Amino acid sequence: MRHPPDLPQLDDQQFDAIAALAYRECGLKLEHEKKLMVQSRLRHRLRALNLDSFSSYSEHIASRVGFDEHRLMISALTTNVSQFFREAHHFRLLSDRLMPLFRQRIQENERIRIWSAGCSKGQEPYSIAMHLLRSEPKLATADFKILGTDIDPSVVAQARTAQFTSLELHGVSTEDIGNFTVSCGDGQSSRRMCDDLTRIVSVNELNLFDDWPMRFAFDAIFCRNVVIYFDQSKQTQLWPRFNRALTTTGMLFLGHSERVLSPQAHGFRSVGPTTYVKCDDARVWSQ
Ligand SMILES: C[S@@+](CC[C@H](N)C(=O)[O-])C[C@H]1O[C@@H](n2cnc3c(N)ncnc32)[C@H](O)[C@@H]1O
């Protein structure tokens, strides 16, 4: 195969070293067929660092001064595709199963917490916030928070702006746009989430394979279209951690092509497509 003469080429050995680092540091499983994608995405990093070959890049990331590059490399390798209100059935389950509990909590002034793990630019946590506030406006003043986390610093920075282009807002109804967003006032069609929503949603950088600093349990964890990039052994590390991070009535939502294999072995029971509750609590939901 002929290569454009000036573009740096990634050889197999360099690819293997990068894939091993991505797997070790953030669980990303990069099969060999992803080599061209990795090469193309990392060429931007080479340009940014003014390096002309992947061998110099490999030396850089292996060096002490290149340690910070790991984050940027991972950022270039992650897939951040997201959309508002993906997988409507999860939102129905939120209303049917968790909303009654949340109403009780509001009355008793108790905390309500939701985690969007792997939240990309914020479409997921803001969808959850809009959906819940639409049916229970009292949540705006309750002890209700949604935490969004992602390993990729660039999407975290964007999620924190709470701004979305009209293209990104695809899937949000005209009514929700009117009720929950404000114009950015920049003459463009971008909109910003309203203060009621930004007070509820906060976004932080977090690698799911690092320690989790959160010290409270969640009523729902959305980790959708994230573990699909991990192999079984990495996924299996996460299930018991998600289980411990949930309240006794908490629910775990995964993406449409993701499953907890042997859920009971990890303390879960399936209560709907890609939806799980804690085993000891499954009896509450089956009544
Ligand atoms: C395809 S997006 C899914 C976004 C959203 N959950 C959804 O379903 O629309 C996957 C996100 O997971 C993040 N991610 C990948 N590996 C991660 C890790 N080890 N820790 C935290 N986030 C990770 C990526 O940066 C990316 O933003």
PDB file of C-alpha atoms in Angstrom, residues 134-266:
ATOM      1  CA  ARG A 134     -40.796  18.119  33.371  1.00  0.00           C
ATOM      2  CA  SER A 135     -42.811  15.694  35.489  1.00  0.00           C
ATOM      3  CA  GLU A 136     -41.843  17.059  38.917  1.00  0.00           C
ATOM      4  CA  PRO A 137     -40.956  20.786  38.978  1.00  0.00           C
ATOM      5  CA  LYS A 138     -40.384  20.568  42.773  1.00  0.00           C
ATOM      6  CA  LEU A 139     -37.112  18.791  41.995  1.00  0.00           C
ATOM      7  CA  ALA A 140     -35.685  22.187  41.048  1.00  0.00           C
ATOM      8  CA  THR A 141     -35.610  23.171  44.719  1.00  0.00           C
ATOM      9  CA  ALA A 142     -35.147  19.708  46.280  1.00  0.00           C
ATOM     10  CA  ASP A 143     -31.855  18.147  47.371  1.00  0.00           C
ATOM     11  CA  PHE A 144     -31.437  16.749  43.882  1.00  0.00           C
ATOM     12  CA  LYS A 145     -28.131  16.511  41.986  1.00  0.00           C
ATOM     13  CA  ILE A 146     -26.944  14.798  38.847  1.00  0.00           C
ATOM     14  CA  LEU A 147     -23.237  14.141  38.543  1.00  0.00           C
ATOM     15  CA  GLY A 148     -21.760  13.711  35.074  1.00  0.00           C
ATOM     16  CA  THR A 149     -18.244  12.295  34.785  1.00  0.00           C
ATOM     17  CA  ASP A 150     -16.001  11.478  31.849  1.00  0.00           C
ATOM     18  CA  ILE A 151     -12.365  10.591  31.336  1.00  0.00           C
ATOM     19  CA  ASP A 152     -11.989  13.002  28.420  1.00  0.00           C
ATOM     20  CA  PRO A 153     -11.056  16.517  29.590  1.00  0.00           C
ATOM     21  CA  SER A 154     -12.211  18.119  26.344  1.00  0.00           C
ATOM     22  CA  VAL A 155     -15.806  16.847  26.627  1.00  0.00           C
ATOM     23  CA  VAL A 156     -15.878  17.672  30.346  1.00  0.00           C
ATOM     24  CA  ALA A 157     -14.932  21.266  29.496  1.00  0.00           C
ATOM     25  CA  GLN A 158     -17.707  21.416  26.898  1.00  0.00           C
ATOM     26  CA  ALA A 159     -20.281  19.836  29.214  1.00  0.00           C
ATOM     27  CA  ARG A 160     -19.445  22.460  31.826  1.00  0.00           C
ATOM     28  CA  THR A 161     -20.390  25.249  29.422  1.00  0.00           C
ATOM     29  CA  ALA A 162     -23.881  23.624  29.220  1.00  0.00           C
ATOM     30  CA  GLN A 163     -24.047  24.961  25.659  1.00  0.00           C
ATOM     31  CA  PHE A 164     -25.230  22.968  22.688  1.00  0.00           C
ATOM     32  CA  THR A 165     -25.476  23.708  18.991  1.00  0.00           C
ATOM     33  CA  SER A 166     -28.812  23.299  17.222  1.00  0.00           C
ATOM     34  CA  LEU A 167     -27.432  20.104  15.683  1.00  0.00           C
ATOM     35  CA  GLU A 168     -26.541  18.697  19.107  1.00  0.00           C
ATOM     36  CA  LEU A 169     -29.996  19.643  20.386  1.00  0.00           C
ATOM     37  CA  HIS A 170     -31.549  17.260  17.891  1.00  0.00           C
ATOM     38  CA  GLY A 171     -33.950  15.055  19.857  1.00  0.00           C
ATOM     39  CA  VAL A 172     -34.968  17.798  22.313  1.00  0.00           C
ATOM     40  CA  SER A 173     -38.583  18.841  21.758  1.00  0.00           C
ATOM     41  CA  THR A 174     -39.464  22.427  20.889  1.00  0.00           C
ATOM     42  CA  GLU A 175     -41.297  22.581  24.206  1.00  0.00           C
ATOM     43  CA  ASP A 176     -38.228  21.473  26.206  1.00  0.00           C
ATOM     44  CA  ILE A 177     -36.068  23.913  24.253  1.00  0.00           C
ATOM     45  CA  GLY A 178     -38.488  26.683  25.205  1.00  0.00           C
ATOM     46  CA  ASN A 179     -38.758  25.637  28.855  1.00  0.00           C
ATOM     47  CA  PHE A 180     -35.228  24.549  29.667  1.00  0.00           C
ATOM     48  CA  THR A 181     -32.775  26.431  27.436  1.00  0.00           C
ATOM     49  CA  VAL A 182     -31.864  30.037  26.804  1.00  0.00           C
ATOM     50  CA  SER A 183     -30.246  31.656  23.805  1.00  0.00           C
ATOM     51  CA  CYS A 184     -26.477  32.094  24.089  1.00  0.00           C
ATOM     52  CA  GLY A 185     -26.972  35.557  22.675  1.00  0.00           C
ATOM     53  CA  ASP A 186     -24.109  35.075  20.236  1.00  0.00           C
ATOM     54  CA  GLY A 187     -26.232  35.465  17.128  1.00  0.00           C
ATOM     55  CA  GLN A 188     -25.791  31.716  16.507  1.00  0.00           C
ATOM     56  CA  SER A 189     -28.409  29.054  17.048  1.00  0.00           C
ATOM     57  CA  SER A 190     -26.595  27.571  20.077  1.00  0.00           C
ATOM     58  CA  ARG A 191     -28.532  27.382  23.335  1.00  0.00           C
ATOM     59  CA  ARG A 192     -27.478  27.106  26.967  1.00  0.00           C
ATOM     60  CA  MET A 193     -29.228  25.003  29.581  1.00  0.00           C
ATOM     61  CA  CYS A 194     -31.230  27.187  31.985  1.00  0.00           C
ATOM     62  CA  ASP A 195     -30.114  27.910  35.555  1.00  0.00           C
ATOM     63  CA  ASP A 196     -32.577  25.411  37.066  1.00  0.00           C
ATOM     64  CA  LEU A 197     -30.727  22.679  35.170  1.00  0.00           C
ATOM     65  CA  THR A 198     -27.169  23.929  35.647  1.00  0.00           C
ATOM     66  CA  ARG A 199     -27.789  24.121  39.402  1.00  0.00           C
ATOM     67  CA  ILE A 200     -28.649  20.406  39.333  1.00  0.00           C
ATOM     68  CA  VAL A 201     -26.011  19.069  36.930  1.00  0.00           C
ATOM     69  CA  SER A 202     -22.290  19.183  37.683  1.00  0.00           C
ATOM     70  CA  VAL A 203     -19.565  17.600  35.585  1.00  0.00           C
ATOM     71  CA  ASN A 204     -16.138  16.303  36.578  1.00  0.00           C
ATOM     72  CA  GLU A 205     -13.259  14.425  35.009  1.00  0.00           C
ATOM     73  CA  LEU A 206     -13.063  10.834  36.237  1.00  0.00           C
ATOM     74  CA  ASN A 207     -11.507   7.662  34.893  1.00  0.00           C
ATOM     75  CA  LEU A 208     -13.841   4.820  35.874  1.00  0.00           C
ATOM     76  CA  PHE A 209     -10.803   2.672  36.681  1.00  0.00           C
ATOM     77  CA  ASP A 210      -9.447   5.151  39.233  1.00  0.00           C
ATOM     78  CA  ASP A 211     -10.764   5.589  42.769  1.00  0.00           C
ATOM     79  CA  TRP A 212     -14.205   7.164  42.914  1.00  0.00           C
ATOM     80  CA  PRO A 213     -14.189  10.150  45.252  1.00  0.00           C
ATOM     81  CA  MET A 214     -17.996  10.279  45.668  1.00  0.00           C
ATOM     82  CA  ARG A 215     -18.955   9.495  49.238  1.00  0.00           C
ATOM     83  CA  PHE A 216     -22.723   9.072  48.819  1.00  0.00           C
ATOM     84  CA  ALA A 217     -24.832   6.429  47.099  1.00  0.00           C
ATOM     85  CA  PHE A 218     -26.735   6.988  43.858  1.00  0.00           C
ATOM     86  CA  ASP A 219     -30.405   6.305  43.149  1.00  0.00           C
ATOM     87  CA  ALA A 220     -29.578   5.659  39.512  1.00  0.00           C
ATOM     88  CA  ILE A 221     -26.369   5.156  37.559  1.00  0.00           C
ATOM     89  CA  PHE A 222     -26.403   5.637  33.808  1.00  0.00           C
ATOM     90  CA  CYS A 223     -23.331   4.098  32.215  1.00  0.00           C
ATOM     91  CA  ARG A 224     -24.533   3.800  28.658  1.00  0.00           C
ATOM     92  CA  ASN A 225     -22.430   3.137  25.585  1.00  0.00           C
ATOM     93  CA  VAL A 226     -19.241   3.231  27.640  1.00  0.00           C
ATOM     94  CA  VAL A 227     -18.426  -0.356  28.701  1.00  0.00           C
ATOM     95  CA  ILE A 228     -18.827  -1.443  25.092  1.00  0.00           C
ATOM     96  CA  TYR A 229     -15.252  -0.139  24.650  1.00  0.00           C
ATOM     97  CA  PHE A 230     -13.967  -2.391  27.463  1.00  0.00           C
ATOM     98  CA  ASP A 231     -13.359  -6.137  27.450  1.00  0.00           C
ATOM     99  CA  GLN A 232     -15.141  -8.548  29.822  1.00  0.00           C
ATOM    100  CA  SER A 233     -12.392  -8.490  32.411  1.00  0.00           C
ATOM    101  CA  LYS A 234     -12.525  -4.668  32.683  1.00  0.00           C
ATOM    102  CA  GLN A 235     -16.344  -4.694  32.703  1.00  0.00           C
ATOM    103  CA  THR A 236     -16.295  -7.262  35.488  1.00  0.00           C
ATOM    104  CA  GLN A 237     -14.160  -4.913  37.587  1.00  0.00           C
ATOM    105  CA  LEU A 238     -16.884  -2.268  37.322  1.00  0.00           C
ATOM    106  CA  TRP A 239     -20.060  -4.230  38.162  1.00  0.00           C
ATOM    107  CA  PRO A 240     -19.402  -4.731  41.911  1.00  0.00           C
ATOM    108  CA  ARG A 241     -18.242  -1.122  42.181  1.00  0.00           C
ATOM    109  CA  PHE A 242     -21.450   0.145  40.560  1.00  0.00           C
ATOM    110  CA  ASN A 243     -23.390  -2.177  42.849  1.00  0.00           C
ATOM    111  CA  ARG A 244     -21.770  -0.701  45.957  1.00  0.00           C
ATOM    112  CA  ALA A 245     -22.314   2.835  44.631  1.00  0.00           C
ATOM    113  CA  LEU A 246     -26.103   2.349  44.426  1.00  0.00           C
ATOM    114  CA  THR A 247     -28.700   2.853  47.163  1.00  0.00           C
ATOM    115  CA  THR A 248     -30.688  -0.294  48.031  1.00  0.00           C
ATOM    116  CA  THR A 249     -33.417   0.761  45.583  1.00  0.00           C
ATOM    117  CA  GLY A 250     -30.958   2.111  43.006  1.00  0.00           C
ATOM    118  CA  MET A 251     -30.966   1.209  39.318  1.00  0.00           C
ATOM    119  CA  LEU A 252     -28.171   0.703  36.796  1.00  0.00           C
ATOM    120  CA  PHE A 253     -28.819   1.592  33.144  1.00  0.00           C
ATOM    121  CA  LEU A 254     -26.484   0.339  30.396  1.00  0.00           C
ATOM    122  CA  GLY A 255     -26.452   1.011  26.650  1.00  0.00           C
ATOM    123  CA  HIS A 256     -28.502  -1.035  24.185  1.00  0.00           C
ATOM    124  CA  SER A 257     -25.678  -3.422  23.288  1.00  0.00           C
ATOM    125  CA  GLU A 258     -24.258  -3.779  26.799  1.00  0.00           C
ATOM    126  CA  ARG A 259     -25.092  -6.439  29.405  1.00  0.00           C
ATOM    127  CA  VAL A 260     -24.022  -7.491  32.888  1.00  0.00           C
ATOM    128  CA  LEU A 261     -23.098 -11.112  32.214  1.00  0.00           C
ATOM    129  CA  SER A 262     -24.175 -13.304  35.151  1.00  0.00           C
ATOM    130  CA  PRO A 263     -25.866 -10.355  36.904  1.00  0.00           C
ATOM    131  CA  GLN A 264     -26.552 -12.329  40.089  1.00  0.00           C
ATOM    132  CA  ALA A 265     -22.881 -13.080  40.540  1.00  0.00           C
ATOM    133  CA  HIS A 266     -22.357  -9.305  40.718  1.00  0.00           C
TER     134      HIS A 266
END
